[in-house]
Amino acid sequence: MRVLLVEDDAMIAEALQGALKDASCAVDRVGDGAAALDALAGQHYDLMLLDLGLPRRDGVEVLRRLRERGSALPVLVITARDGLEDRIGGLDAGADDYLVKPFEVAELLARMRAVLRRKSGSASPVLDNGELRLDPATHEACRQGREAVLLSRREFALLQALMRRPGAILSRAELEDRVYGWGEEVESNAVEFLIHALRRKLGSDAIRNVRGAGWMVAKAG
Ligand code: CA
């Protein structure tokens, strides 16, 4: 999952980036509103964490522009402003939820999962295609009739990308995009390596290769 982190306080941004990477997210980080709009125009994200008080266009304006373009990107506002008006302003401008700083990382991650779940229209937190189950809260995957196995950060990120779109073929570039953020070095065979590791844990036919096109997991039913 690829996250855009928009936060101008370098210490908070650094800490959040580390925590999100530990939670298997590919993270791109920008420090002002104009850079956020540039990033949103050039890259597909699964979620944005947005500070409201930002230089060069504040968070509410970023949000308004995003929604004006018709984007349904899940947005979680993180703000030091704890005034009721600011929170209402953020929600009215199109935020899906908000957190007031300071907050615990565990709560941030839980709220991110909840926002993604609501946006996908699914009541259940667990991704399930009938063959495989993947739990975003524990990073455990389970093949039908077998014991659950714990996935590494990048194994989880890759399988999550496939499980969120069962039946769709994702190319190498699309998978790399969901696993690696800006500035993270991608080895040339990184995707194959992760697929190999996942198949060893979950069974060789858990992830299908479509020659020349990419990889997929089966669609339920
Ligand atoms: Ca700020």
mmCIF file with all atom_site columns, C-alpha atoms and ligand atoms in Angstrom:
data_model
loop_
_atom_site.group_PDB
_atom_site.id
_atom_site.type_symbol
_atom_site.label_atom_id
_atom_site.label_alt_id
_atom_site.label_comp_id
_atom_site.label_asym_id
_atom_site.label_entity_id
_atom_site.label_seq_id
_atom_site.pdbx_PDB_ins_code
_atom_site.Cartn_x
_atom_site.Cartn_y
_atom_site.Cartn_z
_atom_site.occupancy
_atom_site.B_iso_or_equiv
_atom_site.pdbx_formal_charge
_atom_site.auth_seq_id
_atom_site.auth_comp_id
_atom_site.auth_asym_id
_atom_site.auth_atom_id
_atom_site.pdbx_PDB_model_num
ATOM   1   C  CA . MET A 1 1   ? 0.000   0.000   0.000   1.00 0.00 ? 1   MET A CA 1
ATOM   2   C  CA . ARG A 1 2   ? 1.375   3.402   -0.992  1.00 0.00 ? 2   ARG A CA 1
ATOM   3   C  CA . VAL A 1 3   ? 0.800   6.318   1.375   1.00 0.00 ? 3   VAL A CA 1
ATOM   4   C  CA . LEU A 1 4   ? 1.394   10.038  0.835   1.00 0.00 ? 4   LEU A CA 1
ATOM   5   C  CA . LEU A 1 5   ? 2.496   11.651  4.087   1.00 0.00 ? 5   LEU A CA 1
ATOM   6   C  CA . VAL A 1 6   ? 2.058   15.440  4.145   1.00 0.00 ? 6   VAL A CA 1
ATOM   7   C  CA . GLU A 1 7   ? 3.620   16.956  7.267   1.00 0.00 ? 7   GLU A CA 1
ATOM   8   C  CA . ASP A 1 8   ? 5.853   20.018  7.643   1.00 0.00 ? 8   ASP A CA 1
ATOM   9   C  CA . ASP A 1 9   ? 7.215   19.170  11.098  1.00 0.00 ? 9   ASP A CA 1
ATOM   10  C  CA . ALA A 1 10  ? 10.349  17.208  10.177  1.00 0.00 ? 10  ALA A CA 1
ATOM   11  C  CA . MET A 1 11  ? 10.563  15.310  13.467  1.00 0.00 ? 11  MET A CA 1
ATOM   12  C  CA . ILE A 1 12  ? 6.952   14.150  13.379  1.00 0.00 ? 12  ILE A CA 1
ATOM   13  C  CA . ALA A 1 13  ? 7.243   13.313  9.672   1.00 0.00 ? 13  ALA A CA 1
ATOM   14  C  CA . GLU A 1 14  ? 10.395  11.266  10.241  1.00 0.00 ? 14  GLU A CA 1
ATOM   15  C  CA . ALA A 1 15  ? 8.797   9.314   13.097  1.00 0.00 ? 15  ALA A CA 1
ATOM   16  C  CA . LEU A 1 16  ? 5.592   8.668   11.141  1.00 0.00 ? 16  LEU A CA 1
ATOM   17  C  CA . GLN A 1 17  ? 7.496   7.592   8.038   1.00 0.00 ? 17  GLN A CA 1
ATOM   18  C  CA . GLY A 1 18  ? 9.437   5.032   10.088  1.00 0.00 ? 18  GLY A CA 1
ATOM   19  C  CA . ALA A 1 19  ? 6.300   3.712   11.773  1.00 0.00 ? 19  ALA A CA 1
ATOM   20  C  CA . LEU A 1 20  ? 4.449   3.414   8.451   1.00 0.00 ? 20  LEU A CA 1
ATOM   21  C  CA . LYS A 1 21  ? 7.344   1.567   6.844   1.00 0.00 ? 21  LYS A CA 1
ATOM   22  C  CA . ASP A 1 22  ? 7.395   -0.823  9.793   1.00 0.00 ? 22  ASP A CA 1
ATOM   23  C  CA . ALA A 1 23  ? 3.699   -1.368  9.086   1.00 0.00 ? 23  ALA A CA 1
ATOM   24  C  CA . SER A 1 24  ? 4.529   -2.420  5.474   1.00 0.00 ? 24  SER A CA 1
ATOM   25  C  CA . CYS A 1 25  ? 3.540   0.824   3.749   1.00 0.00 ? 25  CYS A CA 1
ATOM   26  C  CA . ALA A 1 26  ? 5.478   2.380   0.888   1.00 0.00 ? 26  ALA A CA 1
ATOM   27  C  CA . VAL A 1 27  ? 5.681   6.013   2.020   1.00 0.00 ? 27  VAL A CA 1
ATOM   28  C  CA . ASP A 1 28  ? 6.264   9.212   0.024   1.00 0.00 ? 28  ASP A CA 1
ATOM   29  C  CA . ARG A 1 29  ? 6.788   12.239  2.212   1.00 0.00 ? 29  ARG A CA 1
ATOM   30  C  CA . VAL A 1 30  ? 6.305   15.936  1.388   1.00 0.00 ? 30  VAL A CA 1
ATOM   31  C  CA . GLY A 1 31  ? 6.426   19.002  3.644   1.00 0.00 ? 31  GLY A CA 1
ATOM   32  C  CA . ASP A 1 32  ? 4.046   21.518  2.065   1.00 0.00 ? 32  ASP A CA 1
ATOM   33  C  CA . GLY A 1 33  ? 0.700   21.766  0.324   1.00 0.00 ? 33  GLY A CA 1
ATOM   34  C  CA . ALA A 1 34  ? 1.983   22.576  -3.158  1.00 0.00 ? 34  ALA A CA 1
ATOM   35  C  CA . ALA A 1 35  ? 4.314   19.547  -3.110  1.00 0.00 ? 35  ALA A CA 1
ATOM   36  C  CA . ALA A 1 36  ? 1.372   17.412  -1.957  1.00 0.00 ? 36  ALA A CA 1
ATOM   37  C  CA . LEU A 1 37  ? -0.708  18.496  -4.976  1.00 0.00 ? 37  LEU A CA 1
ATOM   38  C  CA . ASP A 1 38  ? 2.238   17.744  -7.291  1.00 0.00 ? 38  ASP A CA 1
ATOM   39  C  CA . ALA A 1 39  ? 2.687   14.297  -5.776  1.00 0.00 ? 39  ALA A CA 1
ATOM   40  C  CA . LEU A 1 40  ? -1.038  13.539  -6.066  1.00 0.00 ? 40  LEU A CA 1
ATOM   41  C  CA . ALA A 1 41  ? -1.017  14.536  -9.733  1.00 0.00 ? 41  ALA A CA 1
ATOM   42  C  CA . GLY A 1 42  ? 1.876   12.214  -10.583 1.00 0.00 ? 42  GLY A CA 1
ATOM   43  C  CA . GLN A 1 43  ? 1.387   9.070   -8.513  1.00 0.00 ? 43  GLN A CA 1
ATOM   44  C  CA . HIS A 1 44  ? -1.421  6.733   -7.498  1.00 0.00 ? 44  HIS A CA 1
ATOM   45  C  CA . TYR A 1 45  ? -1.847  6.464   -3.722  1.00 0.00 ? 45  TYR A CA 1
ATOM   46  C  CA . ASP A 1 46  ? -3.995  4.242   -1.534  1.00 0.00 ? 46  ASP A CA 1
ATOM   47  C  CA . LEU A 1 47  ? -4.250  6.757   1.315   1.00 0.00 ? 47  LEU A CA 1
ATOM   48  C  CA . MET A 1 48  ? -3.090  10.242  2.308   1.00 0.00 ? 48  MET A CA 1
ATOM   49  C  CA . LEU A 1 49  ? -2.140  11.399  5.803   1.00 0.00 ? 49  LEU A CA 1
ATOM   50  C  CA . LEU A 1 50  ? -2.587  15.155  5.785   1.00 0.00 ? 50  LEU A CA 1
ATOM   51  C  CA . ASP A 1 51  ? -1.512  17.775  8.303   1.00 0.00 ? 51  ASP A CA 1
ATOM   52  C  CA . LEU A 1 52  ? -3.767  20.857  8.181   1.00 0.00 ? 52  LEU A CA 1
ATOM   53  C  CA . GLY A 1 53  ? -1.291  23.620  9.088   1.00 0.00 ? 53  GLY A CA 1
ATOM   54  C  CA . LEU A 1 54  ? 1.101   23.596  6.097   1.00 0.00 ? 54  LEU A CA 1
ATOM   55  C  CA . PRO A 1 55  ? 3.222   26.138  4.216   1.00 0.00 ? 55  PRO A CA 1
ATOM   56  C  CA . ARG A 1 56  ? 2.375   26.878  0.540   1.00 0.00 ? 56  ARG A CA 1
ATOM   57  C  CA . ARG A 1 57  ? -1.339  25.926  0.618   1.00 0.00 ? 57  ARG A CA 1
ATOM   58  C  CA . ASP A 1 58  ? -2.819  24.559  3.786   1.00 0.00 ? 58  ASP A CA 1
ATOM   59  C  CA . GLY A 1 59  ? -4.260  21.103  4.235   1.00 0.00 ? 59  GLY A CA 1
ATOM   60  C  CA . VAL A 1 60  ? -7.883  22.131  3.761   1.00 0.00 ? 60  VAL A CA 1
ATOM   61  C  CA . GLU A 1 61  ? -7.049  23.629  0.365   1.00 0.00 ? 61  GLU A CA 1
ATOM   62  C  CA . VAL A 1 62  ? -5.154  20.482  -0.676  1.00 0.00 ? 62  VAL A CA 1
ATOM   63  C  CA . LEU A 1 63  ? -8.211  18.457  0.284   1.00 0.00 ? 63  LEU A CA 1
ATOM   64  C  CA . ARG A 1 64  ? -10.636 20.734  -1.572  1.00 0.00 ? 64  ARG A CA 1
ATOM   65  C  CA . ARG A 1 65  ? -8.562  20.582  -4.763  1.00 0.00 ? 65  ARG A CA 1
ATOM   66  C  CA . LEU A 1 66  ? -8.280  16.814  -4.513  1.00 0.00 ? 66  LEU A CA 1
ATOM   67  C  CA . ARG A 1 67  ? -12.045 16.380  -4.135  1.00 0.00 ? 67  ARG A CA 1
ATOM   68  C  CA . GLU A 1 68  ? -12.722 18.942  -6.918  1.00 0.00 ? 68  GLU A CA 1
ATOM   69  C  CA . ARG A 1 69  ? -10.762 16.676  -9.248  1.00 0.00 ? 69  ARG A CA 1
ATOM   70  C  CA . GLY A 1 70  ? -13.190 13.925  -8.304  1.00 0.00 ? 70  GLY A CA 1
ATOM   71  C  CA . SER A 1 71  ? -10.671 11.858  -6.366  1.00 0.00 ? 71  SER A CA 1
ATOM   72  C  CA . ALA A 1 72  ? -12.072 9.459   -3.758  1.00 0.00 ? 72  ALA A CA 1
ATOM   73  C  CA . LEU A 1 73  ? -8.641  8.892   -2.203  1.00 0.00 ? 73  LEU A CA 1
ATOM   74  C  CA . PRO A 1 74  ? -9.011  8.000   1.506   1.00 0.00 ? 74  PRO A CA 1
ATOM   75  C  CA . VAL A 1 75  ? -7.699  10.941  3.550   1.00 0.00 ? 75  VAL A CA 1
ATOM   76  C  CA . LEU A 1 76  ? -6.906  10.926  7.242   1.00 0.00 ? 76  LEU A CA 1
ATOM   77  C  CA . VAL A 1 77  ? -6.240  14.381  8.656   1.00 0.00 ? 77  VAL A CA 1
ATOM   78  C  CA . ILE A 1 78  ? -3.565  14.622  11.347  1.00 0.00 ? 78  ILE A CA 1
ATOM   79  C  CA . THR A 1 79  ? -3.574  17.945  13.085  1.00 0.00 ? 79  THR A CA 1
ATOM   80  C  CA . ALA A 1 80  ? -2.245  19.735  16.118  1.00 0.00 ? 80  ALA A CA 1
ATOM   81  C  CA . ARG A 1 81  ? -5.221  22.030  16.020  1.00 0.00 ? 81  ARG A CA 1
ATOM   82  C  CA . ASP A 1 82  ? -7.733  20.572  18.367  1.00 0.00 ? 82  ASP A CA 1
ATOM   83  C  CA . GLY A 1 83  ? -10.347 23.284  17.832  1.00 0.00 ? 83  GLY A CA 1
ATOM   84  C  CA . LEU A 1 84  ? -13.747 21.994  16.865  1.00 0.00 ? 84  LEU A CA 1
ATOM   85  C  CA . GLU A 1 85  ? -13.900 24.367  13.885  1.00 0.00 ? 85  GLU A CA 1
ATOM   86  C  CA . ASP A 1 86  ? -10.698 22.993  12.349  1.00 0.00 ? 86  ASP A CA 1
ATOM   87  C  CA . ARG A 1 87  ? -11.873 19.432  12.666  1.00 0.00 ? 87  ARG A CA 1
ATOM   88  C  CA . ILE A 1 88  ? -15.246 20.287  11.137  1.00 0.00 ? 88  ILE A CA 1
ATOM   89  C  CA . GLY A 1 89  ? -13.496 22.250  8.362   1.00 0.00 ? 89  GLY A CA 1
ATOM   90  C  CA . GLY A 1 90  ? -11.347 19.227  7.517   1.00 0.00 ? 90  GLY A CA 1
ATOM   91  C  CA . LEU A 1 91  ? -14.276 16.833  7.471   1.00 0.00 ? 91  LEU A CA 1
ATOM   92  C  CA . ASP A 1 92  ? -16.402 19.228  5.400   1.00 0.00 ? 92  ASP A CA 1
ATOM   93  C  CA . ALA A 1 93  ? -13.563 19.608  2.889   1.00 0.00 ? 93  ALA A CA 1
ATOM   94  C  CA . GLY A 1 94  ? -13.624 15.847  2.341   1.00 0.00 ? 94  GLY A CA 1
ATOM   95  C  CA . ALA A 1 95  ? -11.495 14.150  5.000   1.00 0.00 ? 95  ALA A CA 1
ATOM   96  C  CA . ASP A 1 96  ? -12.565 10.632  5.944   1.00 0.00 ? 96  ASP A CA 1
ATOM   97  C  CA . ASP A 1 97  ? -11.384 10.847  9.535   1.00 0.00 ? 97  ASP A CA 1
ATOM   98  C  CA . TYR A 1 98  ? -8.988  12.845  11.694  1.00 0.00 ? 98  TYR A CA 1
ATOM   99  C  CA . LEU A 1 99  ? -6.518  12.396  14.526  1.00 0.00 ? 99  LEU A CA 1
ATOM   100 C  CA . VAL A 1 100 ? -5.378  15.106  16.912  1.00 0.00 ? 100 VAL A CA 1
ATOM   101 C  CA . LYS A 1 101 ? -1.637  15.201  17.654  1.00 0.00 ? 101 LYS A CA 1
ATOM   102 C  CA . PRO A 1 102 ? -0.092  13.775  19.698  1.00 0.00 ? 102 PRO A CA 1
ATOM   103 C  CA . PHE A 1 103 ? -1.454  10.284  19.031  1.00 0.00 ? 103 PHE A CA 1
ATOM   104 C  CA . GLU A 1 104 ? -0.255  6.713   19.383  1.00 0.00 ? 104 GLU A CA 1
ATOM   105 C  CA . VAL A 1 105 ? 0.974   4.998   16.221  1.00 0.00 ? 105 VAL A CA 1
ATOM   106 C  CA . ALA A 1 106 ? -1.224  1.992   17.013  1.00 0.00 ? 106 ALA A CA 1
ATOM   107 C  CA . GLU A 1 107 ? -4.305  4.235   16.883  1.00 0.00 ? 107 GLU A CA 1
ATOM   108 C  CA . LEU A 1 108 ? -3.171  5.829   13.623  1.00 0.00 ? 108 LEU A CA 1
ATOM   109 C  CA . LEU A 1 109 ? -2.732  2.401   11.999  1.00 0.00 ? 109 LEU A CA 1
ATOM   110 C  CA . ALA A 1 110 ? -6.114  1.194   13.281  1.00 0.00 ? 110 ALA A CA 1
ATOM   111 C  CA . ARG A 1 111 ? -7.837  4.302   11.907  1.00 0.00 ? 111 ARG A CA 1
ATOM   112 C  CA . MET A 1 112 ? -6.078  3.889   8.552   1.00 0.00 ? 112 MET A CA 1
ATOM   113 C  CA . ARG A 1 113 ? -7.367  0.309   8.350   1.00 0.00 ? 113 ARG A CA 1
ATOM   114 C  CA . ALA A 1 114 ? -10.880 1.469   9.296   1.00 0.00 ? 114 ALA A CA 1
ATOM   115 C  CA . VAL A 1 115 ? -10.899 4.221   6.641   1.00 0.00 ? 115 VAL A CA 1
ATOM   116 C  CA . LEU A 1 116 ? -9.697  1.816   3.945   1.00 0.00 ? 116 LEU A CA 1
ATOM   117 C  CA . ARG A 1 117 ? -12.298 -0.733  4.996   1.00 0.00 ? 117 ARG A CA 1
ATOM   118 C  CA . ARG A 1 118 ? -15.130 1.809   4.830   1.00 0.00 ? 118 ARG A CA 1
ATOM   119 C  CA . LYS A 1 119 ? -13.975 3.080   1.430   1.00 0.00 ? 119 LYS A CA 1
ATOM   120 C  CA . SER A 1 120 ? -13.820 -0.436  0.021   1.00 0.00 ? 120 SER A CA 1
ATOM   121 C  CA . GLY A 1 121 ? -17.385 -1.038  1.196   1.00 0.00 ? 121 GLY A CA 1
ATOM   122 C  CA . SER A 1 122 ? -16.316 -4.066  3.208   1.00 0.00 ? 122 SER A CA 1
ATOM   123 C  CA . ALA A 1 123 ? -17.415 -4.577  6.801   1.00 0.00 ? 123 ALA A CA 1
ATOM   124 C  CA . SER A 1 124 ? -14.762 -7.207  7.452   1.00 0.00 ? 124 SER A CA 1
ATOM   125 C  CA . PRO A 1 125 ? -11.159 -6.167  8.082   1.00 0.00 ? 125 PRO A CA 1
ATOM   126 C  CA . VAL A 1 126 ? -9.820  -9.432  6.652   1.00 0.00 ? 126 VAL A CA 1
ATOM   127 C  CA . LEU A 1 127 ? -9.119  -9.740  2.915   1.00 0.00 ? 127 LEU A CA 1
ATOM   128 C  CA . ASP A 1 128 ? -10.466 -13.072 1.674   1.00 0.00 ? 128 ASP A CA 1
ATOM   129 C  CA . ASN A 1 129 ? -10.647 -14.430 -1.886  1.00 0.00 ? 129 ASN A CA 1
ATOM   130 C  CA . GLY A 1 130 ? -11.970 -17.853 -0.926  1.00 0.00 ? 130 GLY A CA 1
ATOM   131 C  CA . GLU A 1 131 ? -8.507  -19.450 -1.115  1.00 0.00 ? 131 GLU A CA 1
ATOM   132 C  CA . LEU A 1 132 ? -6.449  -17.070 0.970   1.00 0.00 ? 132 LEU A CA 1
ATOM   133 C  CA . ARG A 1 133 ? -7.154  -14.895 3.959   1.00 0.00 ? 133 ARG A CA 1
ATOM   134 C  CA . LEU A 1 134 ? -4.971  -11.914 4.851   1.00 0.00 ? 134 LEU A CA 1
ATOM   135 C  CA . ASP A 1 135 ? -5.348  -10.007 8.111   1.00 0.00 ? 135 ASP A CA 1
ATOM   136 C  CA . PRO A 1 136 ? -4.065  -6.395  7.858   1.00 0.00 ? 136 PRO A CA 1
ATOM   137 C  CA . ALA A 1 137 ? -4.010  -6.048  11.652  1.00 0.00 ? 137 ALA A CA 1
ATOM   138 C  CA . THR A 1 138 ? -1.653  -8.979  12.302  1.00 0.00 ? 138 THR A CA 1
ATOM   139 C  CA . HIS A 1 139 ? 0.064   -9.404  8.892   1.00 0.00 ? 139 HIS A CA 1
ATOM   140 C  CA . GLU A 1 140 ? -0.858  -13.081 8.998   1.00 0.00 ? 140 GLU A CA 1
ATOM   141 C  CA . ALA A 1 141 ? -1.911  -14.963 5.901   1.00 0.00 ? 141 ALA A CA 1
ATOM   142 C  CA . CYS A 1 142 ? -3.777  -18.227 5.843   1.00 0.00 ? 142 CYS A CA 1
ATOM   143 C  CA . ARG A 1 143 ? -4.328  -20.739 3.054   1.00 0.00 ? 143 ARG A CA 1
ATOM   144 C  CA . GLN A 1 144 ? -7.650  -22.534 3.356   1.00 0.00 ? 144 GLN A CA 1
ATOM   145 C  CA . GLY A 1 145 ? -7.299  -25.489 5.715   1.00 0.00 ? 145 GLY A CA 1
ATOM   146 C  CA . ARG A 1 146 ? -3.778  -24.580 6.778   1.00 0.00 ? 146 ARG A CA 1
ATOM   147 C  CA . GLU A 1 147 ? -2.204  -22.771 9.660   1.00 0.00 ? 147 GLU A CA 1
ATOM   148 C  CA . ALA A 1 148 ? -1.756  -18.991 9.515   1.00 0.00 ? 148 ALA A CA 1
ATOM   149 C  CA . VAL A 1 149 ? 1.753   -17.774 8.721   1.00 0.00 ? 149 VAL A CA 1
ATOM   150 C  CA . LEU A 1 150 ? 3.343   -14.467 9.587   1.00 0.00 ? 150 LEU A CA 1
ATOM   151 C  CA . LEU A 1 151 ? 4.522   -12.405 6.602   1.00 0.00 ? 151 LEU A CA 1
ATOM   152 C  CA . SER A 1 152 ? 7.468   -10.034 6.428   1.00 0.00 ? 152 SER A CA 1
ATOM   153 C  CA . ARG A 1 153 ? 6.776   -6.343  5.870   1.00 0.00 ? 153 ARG A CA 1
ATOM   154 C  CA . ARG A 1 154 ? 7.332   -6.514  2.110   1.00 0.00 ? 154 ARG A CA 1
ATOM   155 C  CA . GLU A 1 155 ? 5.679   -9.900  1.638   1.00 0.00 ? 155 GLU A CA 1
ATOM   156 C  CA . PHE A 1 156 ? 2.603   -8.424  3.320   1.00 0.00 ? 156 PHE A CA 1
ATOM   157 C  CA . ALA A 1 157 ? 2.684   -5.266  1.187   1.00 0.00 ? 157 ALA A CA 1
ATOM   158 C  CA . LEU A 1 158 ? 2.857   -7.291  -2.027  1.00 0.00 ? 158 LEU A CA 1
ATOM   159 C  CA . LEU A 1 159 ? 0.162   -9.791  -1.080  1.00 0.00 ? 159 LEU A CA 1
ATOM   160 C  CA . GLN A 1 160 ? -2.088  -6.980  0.160   1.00 0.00 ? 160 GLN A CA 1
ATOM   161 C  CA . ALA A 1 161 ? -1.815  -5.274  -3.235  1.00 0.00 ? 161 ALA A CA 1
ATOM   162 C  CA . LEU A 1 162 ? -2.933  -8.480  -4.975  1.00 0.00 ? 162 LEU A CA 1
ATOM   163 C  CA . MET A 1 163 ? -5.640  -9.344  -2.429  1.00 0.00 ? 163 MET A CA 1
ATOM   164 C  CA . ARG A 1 164 ? -7.233  -5.912  -2.694  1.00 0.00 ? 164 ARG A CA 1
ATOM   165 C  CA . ARG A 1 165 ? -7.905  -6.621  -6.368  1.00 0.00 ? 165 ARG A CA 1
ATOM   166 C  CA . PRO A 1 166 ? -8.519  -10.351 -6.742  1.00 0.00 ? 166 PRO A CA 1
ATOM   167 C  CA . GLY A 1 167 ? -8.752  -11.417 -10.373 1.00 0.00 ? 167 GLY A CA 1
ATOM   168 C  CA . ALA A 1 168 ? -6.773  -8.385  -11.593 1.00 0.00 ? 168 ALA A CA 1
ATOM   169 C  CA . ILE A 1 169 ? -3.301  -8.828  -13.079 1.00 0.00 ? 169 ILE A CA 1
ATOM   170 C  CA . LEU A 1 170 ? -0.759  -6.502  -11.501 1.00 0.00 ? 170 LEU A CA 1
ATOM   171 C  CA . SER A 1 171 ? 2.455   -5.796  -13.400 1.00 0.00 ? 171 SER A CA 1
ATOM   172 C  CA . ARG A 1 172 ? 5.912   -5.749  -11.879 1.00 0.00 ? 172 ARG A CA 1
ATOM   173 C  CA . ALA A 1 173 ? 5.887   -1.929  -11.893 1.00 0.00 ? 173 ALA A CA 1
ATOM   174 C  CA . GLU A 1 174 ? 2.486   -1.795  -10.179 1.00 0.00 ? 174 GLU A CA 1
ATOM   175 C  CA . LEU A 1 175 ? 3.637   -4.195  -7.471  1.00 0.00 ? 175 LEU A CA 1
ATOM   176 C  CA . GLU A 1 176 ? 6.930   -2.335  -6.949  1.00 0.00 ? 176 GLU A CA 1
ATOM   177 C  CA . ASP A 1 177 ? 4.853   0.829   -6.557  1.00 0.00 ? 177 ASP A CA 1
ATOM   178 C  CA . ARG A 1 178 ? 2.859   -0.673  -3.686  1.00 0.00 ? 178 ARG A CA 1
ATOM   179 C  CA . VAL A 1 179 ? 5.952   -2.022  -1.874  1.00 0.00 ? 179 VAL A CA 1
ATOM   180 C  CA . TYR A 1 180 ? 8.617   0.676   -2.304  1.00 0.00 ? 180 TYR A CA 1
ATOM   181 C  CA . GLY A 1 181 ? 8.409   4.416   -1.562  1.00 0.00 ? 181 GLY A CA 1
ATOM   182 C  CA . TRP A 1 182 ? 10.541  7.234   -2.988  1.00 0.00 ? 182 TRP A CA 1
ATOM   183 C  CA . GLY A 1 183 ? 14.250  6.754   -2.473  1.00 0.00 ? 183 GLY A CA 1
ATOM   184 C  CA . GLU A 1 184 ? 13.991  3.058   -1.582  1.00 0.00 ? 184 GLU A CA 1
ATOM   185 C  CA . GLU A 1 185 ? 16.268  0.996   -3.766  1.00 0.00 ? 185 GLU A CA 1
ATOM   186 C  CA . VAL A 1 186 ? 14.470  -1.740  -5.718  1.00 0.00 ? 186 VAL A CA 1
ATOM   187 C  CA . GLU A 1 187 ? 16.596  -4.733  -6.728  1.00 0.00 ? 187 GLU A CA 1
ATOM   188 C  CA . SER A 1 188 ? 15.849  -5.878  -10.267 1.00 0.00 ? 188 SER A CA 1
ATOM   189 C  CA . ASN A 1 189 ? 14.349  -9.228  -9.191  1.00 0.00 ? 189 ASN A CA 1
ATOM   190 C  CA . ALA A 1 190 ? 12.753  -7.997  -5.939  1.00 0.00 ? 190 ALA A CA 1
ATOM   191 C  CA . VAL A 1 191 ? 9.182   -8.827  -6.970  1.00 0.00 ? 191 VAL A CA 1
ATOM   192 C  CA . GLU A 1 192 ? 10.090  -12.382 -8.081  1.00 0.00 ? 192 GLU A CA 1
ATOM   193 C  CA . PHE A 1 193 ? 11.940  -12.879 -4.811  1.00 0.00 ? 193 PHE A CA 1
ATOM   194 C  CA . LEU A 1 194 ? 8.907   -11.829 -2.756  1.00 0.00 ? 194 LEU A CA 1
ATOM   195 C  CA . ILE A 1 195 ? 6.520   -13.954 -4.860  1.00 0.00 ? 195 ILE A CA 1
ATOM   196 C  CA . HIS A 1 196 ? 8.842   -16.931 -4.362  1.00 0.00 ? 196 HIS A CA 1
ATOM   197 C  CA . ALA A 1 197 ? 8.876   -16.375 -0.583  1.00 0.00 ? 197 ALA A CA 1
ATOM   198 C  CA . LEU A 1 198 ? 5.062   -16.043 -0.465  1.00 0.00 ? 198 LEU A CA 1
ATOM   199 C  CA . ARG A 1 199 ? 4.559   -19.223 -2.505  1.00 0.00 ? 199 ARG A CA 1
ATOM   200 C  CA . ARG A 1 200 ? 6.870   -21.111 -0.179  1.00 0.00 ? 200 ARG A CA 1
ATOM   201 C  CA . LYS A 1 201 ? 4.758   -20.002 2.790   1.00 0.00 ? 201 LYS A CA 1
ATOM   202 C  CA . LEU A 1 202 ? 1.308   -20.304 1.203   1.00 0.00 ? 202 LEU A CA 1
ATOM   203 C  CA . GLY A 1 203 ? 1.598   -22.931 -1.525  1.00 0.00 ? 203 GLY A CA 1
ATOM   204 C  CA . SER A 1 204 ? 2.972   -22.661 -5.040  1.00 0.00 ? 204 SER A CA 1
ATOM   205 C  CA . ASP A 1 205 ? -0.420  -21.961 -6.656  1.00 0.00 ? 205 ASP A CA 1
ATOM   206 C  CA . ALA A 1 206 ? -1.484  -19.246 -4.182  1.00 0.00 ? 206 ALA A CA 1
ATOM   207 C  CA . ILE A 1 207 ? -0.242  -16.557 -6.578  1.00 0.00 ? 207 ILE A CA 1
ATOM   208 C  CA . ARG A 1 208 ? -0.614  -17.065 -10.319 1.00 0.00 ? 208 ARG A CA 1
ATOM   209 C  CA . ASN A 1 209 ? 1.833   -15.812 -12.902 1.00 0.00 ? 209 ASN A CA 1
ATOM   210 C  CA . VAL A 1 210 ? 0.416   -14.525 -16.164 1.00 0.00 ? 210 VAL A CA 1
ATOM   211 C  CA . ARG A 1 211 ? 3.351   -14.737 -18.507 1.00 0.00 ? 211 ARG A CA 1
ATOM   212 C  CA . GLY A 1 212 ? 4.595   -11.388 -19.709 1.00 0.00 ? 212 GLY A CA 1
ATOM   213 C  CA . ALA A 1 213 ? 1.822   -9.512  -17.881 1.00 0.00 ? 213 ALA A CA 1
ATOM   214 C  CA . GLY A 1 214 ? 2.245   -9.958  -14.153 1.00 0.00 ? 214 GLY A CA 1
ATOM   215 C  CA . TRP A 1 215 ? 0.704   -11.766 -11.189 1.00 0.00 ? 215 TRP A CA 1
ATOM   216 C  CA . MET A 1 216 ? -2.736  -12.233 -9.655  1.00 0.00 ? 216 MET A CA 1
ATOM   217 C  CA . VAL A 1 217 ? -4.715  -14.024 -6.981  1.00 0.00 ? 217 VAL A CA 1
ATOM   218 C  CA . ALA A 1 218 ? -7.964  -15.753 -7.908  1.00 0.00 ? 218 ALA A CA 1
ATOM   219 C  CA . LYS A 1 219 ? -11.265 -13.965 -7.566  1.00 0.00 ? 219 LYS A CA 1
ATOM   220 C  CA . ALA A 1 220 ? -13.683 -15.509 -5.061  1.00 0.00 ? 220 ALA A CA 1
ATOM   221 C  CA . GLY A 1 221 ? -16.535 -17.663 -6.323  1.00 0.00 ? 221 GLY A CA 1
HETATM 222 CA CA . CA  B 2 .   ? 1.973   21.645  10.519  1.00 0.00 ? 1   CA  B CA 1
#
